[in-house]
Coordinates of C-alpha atoms in Angstrom, one line a residue:
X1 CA -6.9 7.8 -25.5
X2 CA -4.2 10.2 -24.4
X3 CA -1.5 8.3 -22.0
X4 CA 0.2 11.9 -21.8
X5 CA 0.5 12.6 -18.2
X6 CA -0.9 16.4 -17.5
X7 CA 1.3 19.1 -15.2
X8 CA -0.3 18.4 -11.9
X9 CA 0.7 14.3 -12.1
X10 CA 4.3 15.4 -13.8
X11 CA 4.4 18.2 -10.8
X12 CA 3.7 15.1 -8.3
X13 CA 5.6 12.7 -10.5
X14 CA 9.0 14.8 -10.3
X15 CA 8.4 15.9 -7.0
X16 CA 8.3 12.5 -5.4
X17 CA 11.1 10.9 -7.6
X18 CA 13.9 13.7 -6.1
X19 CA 12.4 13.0 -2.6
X20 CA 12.5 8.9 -3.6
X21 CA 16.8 10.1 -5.2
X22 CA 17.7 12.5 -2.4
X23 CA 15.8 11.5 0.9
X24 CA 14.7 7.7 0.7
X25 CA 17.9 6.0 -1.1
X26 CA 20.7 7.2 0.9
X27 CA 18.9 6.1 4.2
X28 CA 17.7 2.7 2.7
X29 CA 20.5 0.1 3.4
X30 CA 21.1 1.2 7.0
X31 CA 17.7 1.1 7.5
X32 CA 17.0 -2.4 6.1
X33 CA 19.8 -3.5 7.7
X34 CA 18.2 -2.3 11.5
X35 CA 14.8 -3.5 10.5
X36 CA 13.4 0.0 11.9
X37 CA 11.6 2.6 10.7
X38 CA 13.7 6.1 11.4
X39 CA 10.4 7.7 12.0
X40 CA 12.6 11.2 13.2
X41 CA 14.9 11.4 10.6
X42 CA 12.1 10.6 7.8
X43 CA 8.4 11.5 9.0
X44 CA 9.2 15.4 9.2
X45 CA 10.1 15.8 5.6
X46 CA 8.0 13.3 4.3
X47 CA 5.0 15.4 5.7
X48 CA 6.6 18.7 4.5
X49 CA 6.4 17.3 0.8
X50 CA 3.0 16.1 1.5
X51 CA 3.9 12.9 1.1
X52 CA 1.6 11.6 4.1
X53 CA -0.7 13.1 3.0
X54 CA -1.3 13.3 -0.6
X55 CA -4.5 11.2 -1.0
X56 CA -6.6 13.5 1.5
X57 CA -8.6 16.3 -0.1
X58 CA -7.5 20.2 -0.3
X59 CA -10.4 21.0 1.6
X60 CA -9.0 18.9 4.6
X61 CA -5.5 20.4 4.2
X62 CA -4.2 17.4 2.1
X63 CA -2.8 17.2 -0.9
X64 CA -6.0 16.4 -3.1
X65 CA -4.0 14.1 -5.1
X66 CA -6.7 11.7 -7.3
X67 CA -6.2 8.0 -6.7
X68 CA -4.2 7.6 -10.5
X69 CA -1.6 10.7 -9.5
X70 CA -1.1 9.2 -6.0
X71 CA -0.4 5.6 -7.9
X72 CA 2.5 7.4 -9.7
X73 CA 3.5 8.6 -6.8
X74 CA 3.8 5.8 -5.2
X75 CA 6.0 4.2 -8.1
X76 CA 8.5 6.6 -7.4
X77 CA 8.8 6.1 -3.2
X78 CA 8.6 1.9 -3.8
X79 CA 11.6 3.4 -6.3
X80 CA 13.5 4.5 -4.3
X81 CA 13.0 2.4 -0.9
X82 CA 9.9 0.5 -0.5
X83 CA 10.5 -0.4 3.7
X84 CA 10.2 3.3 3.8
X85 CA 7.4 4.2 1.5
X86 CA 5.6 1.6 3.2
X87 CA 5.5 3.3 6.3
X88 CA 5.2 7.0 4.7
X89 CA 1.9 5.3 2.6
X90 CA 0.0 3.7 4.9
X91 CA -1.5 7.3 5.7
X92 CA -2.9 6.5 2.1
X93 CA -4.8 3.2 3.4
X94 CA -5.7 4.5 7.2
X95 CA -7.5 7.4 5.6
X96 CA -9.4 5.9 3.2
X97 CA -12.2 4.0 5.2
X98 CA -12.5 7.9 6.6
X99 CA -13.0 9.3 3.2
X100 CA -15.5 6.2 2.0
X101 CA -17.7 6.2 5.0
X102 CA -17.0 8.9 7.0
X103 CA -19.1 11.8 7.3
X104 CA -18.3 15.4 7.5
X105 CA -18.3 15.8 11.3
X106 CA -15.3 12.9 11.3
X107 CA -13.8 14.2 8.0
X108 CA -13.2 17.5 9.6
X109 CA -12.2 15.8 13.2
X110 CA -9.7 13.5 11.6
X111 CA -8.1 14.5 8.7
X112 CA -6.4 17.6 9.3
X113 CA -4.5 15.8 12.0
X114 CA -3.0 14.1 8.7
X115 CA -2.9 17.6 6.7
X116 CA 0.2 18.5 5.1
X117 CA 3.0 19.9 7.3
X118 CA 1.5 18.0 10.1
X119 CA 4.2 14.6 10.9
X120 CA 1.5 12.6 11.9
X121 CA 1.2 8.5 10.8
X122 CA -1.8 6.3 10.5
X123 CA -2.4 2.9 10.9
X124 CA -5.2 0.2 9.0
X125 CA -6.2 -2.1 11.9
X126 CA -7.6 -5.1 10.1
X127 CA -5.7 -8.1 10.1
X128 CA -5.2 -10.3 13.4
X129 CA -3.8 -13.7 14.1
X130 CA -6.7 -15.8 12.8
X131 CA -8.4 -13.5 10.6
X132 CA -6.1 -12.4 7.2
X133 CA -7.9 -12.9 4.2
X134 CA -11.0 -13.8 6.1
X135 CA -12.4 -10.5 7.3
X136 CA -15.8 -12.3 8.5
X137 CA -13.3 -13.6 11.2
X138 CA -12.4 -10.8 12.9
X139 CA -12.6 -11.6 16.6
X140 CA -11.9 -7.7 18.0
X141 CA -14.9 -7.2 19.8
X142 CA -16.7 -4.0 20.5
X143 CA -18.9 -3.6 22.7
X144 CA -21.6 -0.9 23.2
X145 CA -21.6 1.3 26.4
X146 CA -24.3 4.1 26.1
X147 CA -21.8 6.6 24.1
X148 CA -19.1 4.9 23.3
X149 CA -17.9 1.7 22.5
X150 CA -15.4 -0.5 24.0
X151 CA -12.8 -1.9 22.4
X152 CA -10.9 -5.6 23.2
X153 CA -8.8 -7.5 21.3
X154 CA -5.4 -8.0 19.1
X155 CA -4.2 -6.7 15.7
X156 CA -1.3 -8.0 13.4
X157 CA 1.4 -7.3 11.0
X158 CA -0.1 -3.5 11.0
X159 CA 2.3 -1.3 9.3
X160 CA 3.3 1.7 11.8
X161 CA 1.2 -0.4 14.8
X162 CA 2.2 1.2 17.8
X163 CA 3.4 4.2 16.7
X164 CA 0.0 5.7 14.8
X165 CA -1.1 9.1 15.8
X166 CA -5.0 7.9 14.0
X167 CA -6.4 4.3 13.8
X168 CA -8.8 2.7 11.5
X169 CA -10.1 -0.2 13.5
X170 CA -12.3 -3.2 12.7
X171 CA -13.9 -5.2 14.9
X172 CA -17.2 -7.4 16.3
X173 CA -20.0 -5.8 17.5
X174 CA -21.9 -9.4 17.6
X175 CA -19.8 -12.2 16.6
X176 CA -22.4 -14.9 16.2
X177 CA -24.0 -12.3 13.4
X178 CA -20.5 -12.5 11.0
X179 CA -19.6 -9.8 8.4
X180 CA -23.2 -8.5 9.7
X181 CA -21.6 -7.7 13.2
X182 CA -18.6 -5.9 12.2
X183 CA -18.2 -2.4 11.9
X184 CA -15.3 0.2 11.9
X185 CA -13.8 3.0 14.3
X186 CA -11.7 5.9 13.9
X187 CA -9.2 5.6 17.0
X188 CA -6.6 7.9 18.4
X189 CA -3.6 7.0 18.9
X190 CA -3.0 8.3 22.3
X191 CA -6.5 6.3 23.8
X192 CA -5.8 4.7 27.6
X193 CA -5.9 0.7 25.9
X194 CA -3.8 0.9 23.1
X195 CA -0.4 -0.9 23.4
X196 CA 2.1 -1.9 21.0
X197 CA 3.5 -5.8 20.7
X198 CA 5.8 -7.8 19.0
X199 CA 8.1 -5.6 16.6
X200 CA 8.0 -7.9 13.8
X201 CA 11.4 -8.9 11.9
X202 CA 10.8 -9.3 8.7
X203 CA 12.3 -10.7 5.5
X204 CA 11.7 -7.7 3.3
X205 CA 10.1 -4.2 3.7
X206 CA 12.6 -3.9 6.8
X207 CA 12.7 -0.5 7.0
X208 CA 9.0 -0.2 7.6
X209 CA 7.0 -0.4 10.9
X210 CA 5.4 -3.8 11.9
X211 CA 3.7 -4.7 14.8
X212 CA 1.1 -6.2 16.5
X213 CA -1.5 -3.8 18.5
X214 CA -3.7 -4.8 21.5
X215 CA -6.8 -3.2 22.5
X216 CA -7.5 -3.2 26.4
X217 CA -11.1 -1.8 27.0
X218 CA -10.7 1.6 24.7
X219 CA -13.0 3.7 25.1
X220 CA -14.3 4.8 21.8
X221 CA -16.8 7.7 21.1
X222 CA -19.7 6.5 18.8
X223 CA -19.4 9.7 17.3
X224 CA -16.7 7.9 15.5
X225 CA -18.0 4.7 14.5
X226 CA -18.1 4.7 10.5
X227 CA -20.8 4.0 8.7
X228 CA -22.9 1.8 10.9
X229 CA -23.1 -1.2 12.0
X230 CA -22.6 -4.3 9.7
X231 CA -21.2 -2.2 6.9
X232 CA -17.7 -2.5 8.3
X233 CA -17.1 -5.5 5.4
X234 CA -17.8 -3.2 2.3
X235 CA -16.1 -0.5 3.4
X236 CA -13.0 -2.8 3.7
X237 CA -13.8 -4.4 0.1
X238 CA -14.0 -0.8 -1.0
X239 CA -11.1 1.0 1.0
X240 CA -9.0 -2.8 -1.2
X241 CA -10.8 -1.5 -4.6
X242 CA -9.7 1.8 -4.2
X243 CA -5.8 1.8 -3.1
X244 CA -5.1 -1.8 -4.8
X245 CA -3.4 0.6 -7.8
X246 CA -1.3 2.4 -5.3
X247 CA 0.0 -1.5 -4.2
X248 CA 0.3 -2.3 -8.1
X249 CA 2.1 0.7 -8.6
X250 CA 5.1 0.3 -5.7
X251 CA 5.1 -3.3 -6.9
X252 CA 6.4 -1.6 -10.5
X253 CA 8.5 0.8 -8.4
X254 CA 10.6 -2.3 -7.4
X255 CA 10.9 -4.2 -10.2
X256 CA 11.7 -1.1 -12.4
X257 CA 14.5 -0.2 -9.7
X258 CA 16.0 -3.9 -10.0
X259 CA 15.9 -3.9 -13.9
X260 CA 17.7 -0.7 -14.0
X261 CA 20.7 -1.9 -11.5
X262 CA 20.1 -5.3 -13.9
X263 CA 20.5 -3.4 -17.3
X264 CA 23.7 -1.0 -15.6
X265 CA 25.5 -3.9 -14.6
X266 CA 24.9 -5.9 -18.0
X267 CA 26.7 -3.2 -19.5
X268 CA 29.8 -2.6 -17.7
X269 CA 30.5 -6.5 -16.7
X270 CA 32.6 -8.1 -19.5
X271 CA 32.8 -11.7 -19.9
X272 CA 34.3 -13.7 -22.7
X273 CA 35.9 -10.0 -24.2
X274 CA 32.3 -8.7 -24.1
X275 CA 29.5 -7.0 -22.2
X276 CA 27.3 -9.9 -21.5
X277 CA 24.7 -7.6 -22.4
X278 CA 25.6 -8.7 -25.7
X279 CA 24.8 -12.4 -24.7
X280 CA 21.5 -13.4 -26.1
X281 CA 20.5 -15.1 -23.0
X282 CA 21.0 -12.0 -20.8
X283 CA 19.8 -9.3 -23.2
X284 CA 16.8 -11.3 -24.1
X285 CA 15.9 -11.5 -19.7
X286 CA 16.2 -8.0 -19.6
X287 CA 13.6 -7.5 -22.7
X288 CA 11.4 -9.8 -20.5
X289 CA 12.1 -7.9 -17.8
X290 CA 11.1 -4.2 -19.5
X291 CA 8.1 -5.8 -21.3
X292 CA 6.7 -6.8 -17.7
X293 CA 7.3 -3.3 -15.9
X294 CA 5.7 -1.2 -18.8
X295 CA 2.7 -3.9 -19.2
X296 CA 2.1 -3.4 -15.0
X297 CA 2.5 0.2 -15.6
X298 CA -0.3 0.3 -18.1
X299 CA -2.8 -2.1 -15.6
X300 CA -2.1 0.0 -12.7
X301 CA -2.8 3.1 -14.6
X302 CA -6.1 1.7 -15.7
X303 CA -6.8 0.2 -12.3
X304 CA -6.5 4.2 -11.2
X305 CA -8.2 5.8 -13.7
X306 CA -10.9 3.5 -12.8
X307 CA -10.6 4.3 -8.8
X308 CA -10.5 8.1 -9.9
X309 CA -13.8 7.5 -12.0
X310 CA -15.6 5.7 -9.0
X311 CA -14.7 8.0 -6.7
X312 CA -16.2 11.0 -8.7
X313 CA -19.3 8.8 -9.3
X314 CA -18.9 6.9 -12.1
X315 CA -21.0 3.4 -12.1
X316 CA -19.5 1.8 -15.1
X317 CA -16.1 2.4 -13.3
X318 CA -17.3 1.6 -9.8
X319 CA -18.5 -1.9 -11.7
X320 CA -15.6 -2.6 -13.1
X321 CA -13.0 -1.5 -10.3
X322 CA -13.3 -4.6 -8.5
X323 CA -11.7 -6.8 -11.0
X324 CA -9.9 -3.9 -12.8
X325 CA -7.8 -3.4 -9.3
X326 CA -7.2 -6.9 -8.1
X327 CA -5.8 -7.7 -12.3
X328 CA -3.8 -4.8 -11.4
X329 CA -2.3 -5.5 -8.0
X330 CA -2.1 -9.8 -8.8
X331 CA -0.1 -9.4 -12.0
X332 CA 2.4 -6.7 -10.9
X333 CA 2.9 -8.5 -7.4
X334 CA 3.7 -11.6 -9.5
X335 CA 5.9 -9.4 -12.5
X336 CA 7.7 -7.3 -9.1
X337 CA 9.0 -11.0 -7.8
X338 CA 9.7 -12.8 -11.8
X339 CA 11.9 -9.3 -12.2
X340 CA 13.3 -8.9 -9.2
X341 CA 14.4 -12.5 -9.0
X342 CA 15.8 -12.2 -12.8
X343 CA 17.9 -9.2 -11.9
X344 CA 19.5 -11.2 -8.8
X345 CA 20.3 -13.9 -11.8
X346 CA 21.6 -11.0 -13.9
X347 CA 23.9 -10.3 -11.2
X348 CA 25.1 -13.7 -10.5
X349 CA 27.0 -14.1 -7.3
X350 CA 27.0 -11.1 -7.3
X351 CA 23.7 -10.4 -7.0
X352 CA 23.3 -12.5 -4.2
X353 CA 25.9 -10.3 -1.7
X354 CA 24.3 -7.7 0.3
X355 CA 27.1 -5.2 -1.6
X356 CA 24.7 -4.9 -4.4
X357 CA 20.7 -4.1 -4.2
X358 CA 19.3 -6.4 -6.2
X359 CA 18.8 -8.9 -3.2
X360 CA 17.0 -6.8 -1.5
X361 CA 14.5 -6.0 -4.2
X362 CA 14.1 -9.4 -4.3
X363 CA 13.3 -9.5 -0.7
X364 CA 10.8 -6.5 -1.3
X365 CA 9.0 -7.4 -3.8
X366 CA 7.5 -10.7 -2.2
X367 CA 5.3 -8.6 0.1
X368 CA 3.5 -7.1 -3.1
X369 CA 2.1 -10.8 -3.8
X370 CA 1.2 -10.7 0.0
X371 CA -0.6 -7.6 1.8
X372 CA -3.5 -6.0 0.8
X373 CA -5.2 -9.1 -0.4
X374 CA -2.9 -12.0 -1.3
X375 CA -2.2 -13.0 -5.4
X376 CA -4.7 -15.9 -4.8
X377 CA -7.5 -13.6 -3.4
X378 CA -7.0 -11.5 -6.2
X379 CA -7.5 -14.4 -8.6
X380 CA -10.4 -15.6 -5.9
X381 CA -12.0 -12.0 -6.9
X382 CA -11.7 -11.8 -10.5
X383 CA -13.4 -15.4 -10.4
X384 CA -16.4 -14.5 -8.3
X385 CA -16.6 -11.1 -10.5
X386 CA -16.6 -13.8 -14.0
X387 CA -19.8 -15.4 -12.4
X388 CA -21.7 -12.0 -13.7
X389 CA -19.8 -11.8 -16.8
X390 CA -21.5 -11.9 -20.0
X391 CA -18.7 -10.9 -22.7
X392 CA -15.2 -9.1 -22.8
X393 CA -15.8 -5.6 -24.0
X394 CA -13.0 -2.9 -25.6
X395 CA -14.9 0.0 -24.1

């Protein structure tokens, strides 16, 4: 077992923490404080450094980047803001339906509009109003025209909804058929239909996009559906199993921002004649605290190595990435909001004012216990994944 990292994910590593340090920070505050998404001061270089990008392969003009190296990655831009990152990343989920299911006609079609260099976003249309964790509930309908398909129906809380150059959407080709009717569509941006609606206002993640989209009779080629009809549901369980790690990963980008502002100001503020670091009861939080980020580090390592093993064919890891990913993503949601909220009480009232970051780490972090499959589907997916469980193996 070698937990050294190699040159190409220390390359990656390093590359994205100096864009996280010298491009992502200095714009966070003003940013979270708007509630936007500064999509022309960002996108450009963002795309430049491949950032958008870096989960597509070379062959497509990405940045080939294995789903363990773009994990890292992602640590490093939840570092340094994660409103931003969140925005910048969803390229990462958008494309990954494409890469699972698509076949080479729509691999080449698609993806190098989301190539490196090219400032393009993409958006993962899945979630509406009365269907969240239940995807069987999806009530977009599409309906079939000859050669296309037409599209009707609403989309919420979609990161960069509106604003998306590509669309992965999921809808109903026959609703009284369930999971069996639903099927998936790589959209354009620019189809007549597509309209963005509320600009949501969120608590945290502020300086990402959010909005809900409406479809109004798009016209969709069915060149582009993916996959085929009813397999729209495992291509959505398997698009979760594969970026869950990238989620985990931004969740220990948070918290491992927080516990550093934490630890600094432990050191400098004095109390009682001493650094209160040298109180028991702070230096003992902070422990807590470090244990938490380096155990999350370690599941969402294994959680990528596992993704990187199913994606090159590996059934043992395929079996296992399920529960491997959502242990992953439900532990370091959880550790992103125990830390983030401990750093605020390292702080004190201090921690509380918007002068200092902590609060809005705090605010942050309670998104990773949320999207992509909430902590309590997680746990709803290691349970159902026990049912075939026979013994609890090292290897």
């Amino acid at each position: 077992m070698d937990f050294e990292l190699d040159d190409e994910q220390k390359a990656a590593v390093e590359m994205a923490h100096d864009f996280a340090l010298n491009e992502l920070r200095p714009l966070a505050e003003e940013w979270d404080k708007k509630g936007e998404f500064p999509k022309d001061l960002i996108l450009k270089k963002a795309a430049d450094a491949g950032l958008t990008s870096a989960g597509i392969p070379e062959e497509y003009g990405g940045g080939g980047l294995d789903p363990l190296t773009s994990a890292m990655v992602f640590e490093e831009m939840f570092w340094g803001c994660a409103g931003l990152a969140t925005s910048i990343g969803a390229n990462n989920l958008a494309v990954a339906p494409i890469l699972i299911a698509g076949t080479e006609e729509q691999k080449k079609k698609w993806l190098p509009r989301l190539s490196e260099g090219e400032a393009k976003l993409a958006g993962f249309c899945l979630t509406e109003p009365e269907a969240g964790s239940d995807v069987a509930g999806i009530k977009t309908t599409a309906k079939d025209e000859g050669d296309h398909y037409v599209l009707n129906g609403q989309k919420c809380f979609i990161t960069n909804g509106g604003i998306s150059d590509v669309y992965t959407v999921f809808a109903n080709t026959d609703p009284e058929q369930g999971y069996k009717g639903l099927a998936g569509f790589i959209v354009g941006g620019d189809y007549e239909g597509i309209s963005m609606g509320k600009h949501e206002d969120k608590l945290g993640i502020r300086a990402s996009h959010t909005a809900e989209v409406f479809f109004d009779n798009v016209k969709v080629p069915k060149e582009d559906l993916l996959g085929g009809i009813g397999k729209a549901f495992y291509i959505v369980m398997n698009t979760l199993d594969q970026t869950r790690a990238g989620v985990a990963a931004g969740a220990v980008g948070i918290a491992r921002a927080a516990f550093e502002e934490a630890l600094d100001y432990a050191k400098q503020r004095v109390q009682f004649g001493s650094p209160i670091i040298m109180n028991q009861g702070i230096s003992f939080k902070l422990t807590d605290m470090l244990m938490d980020i380096e155990a999350g580090r370690k599941l969402y390592y294994y959680a990528g190595w596992l993704a990187k093993k199913a994606a090159e064919g590996d059934k043992g890891a395929r079996r296992n990435l399920s529960t491997g990913s959502s242990i992953a993503k439900a532990f370091c949601g959880d550790m992103a909001m125990r830390v983030t909220t401990d750093a605020v009480q390292v702080l004190g009232g201090y921690g509380y004012m918007k002068d200092y970051p902590v609060e809005k780490y705090m605010r942050d972090a309670k998104i990773m216990q949320i999207y992509e499959g909430t902590a309590q589907i997680q746990r709803l997916v290691m349970a159902a994944n026990l049912m075939g469980m026979k013994e609890l193996k090292q290897f």
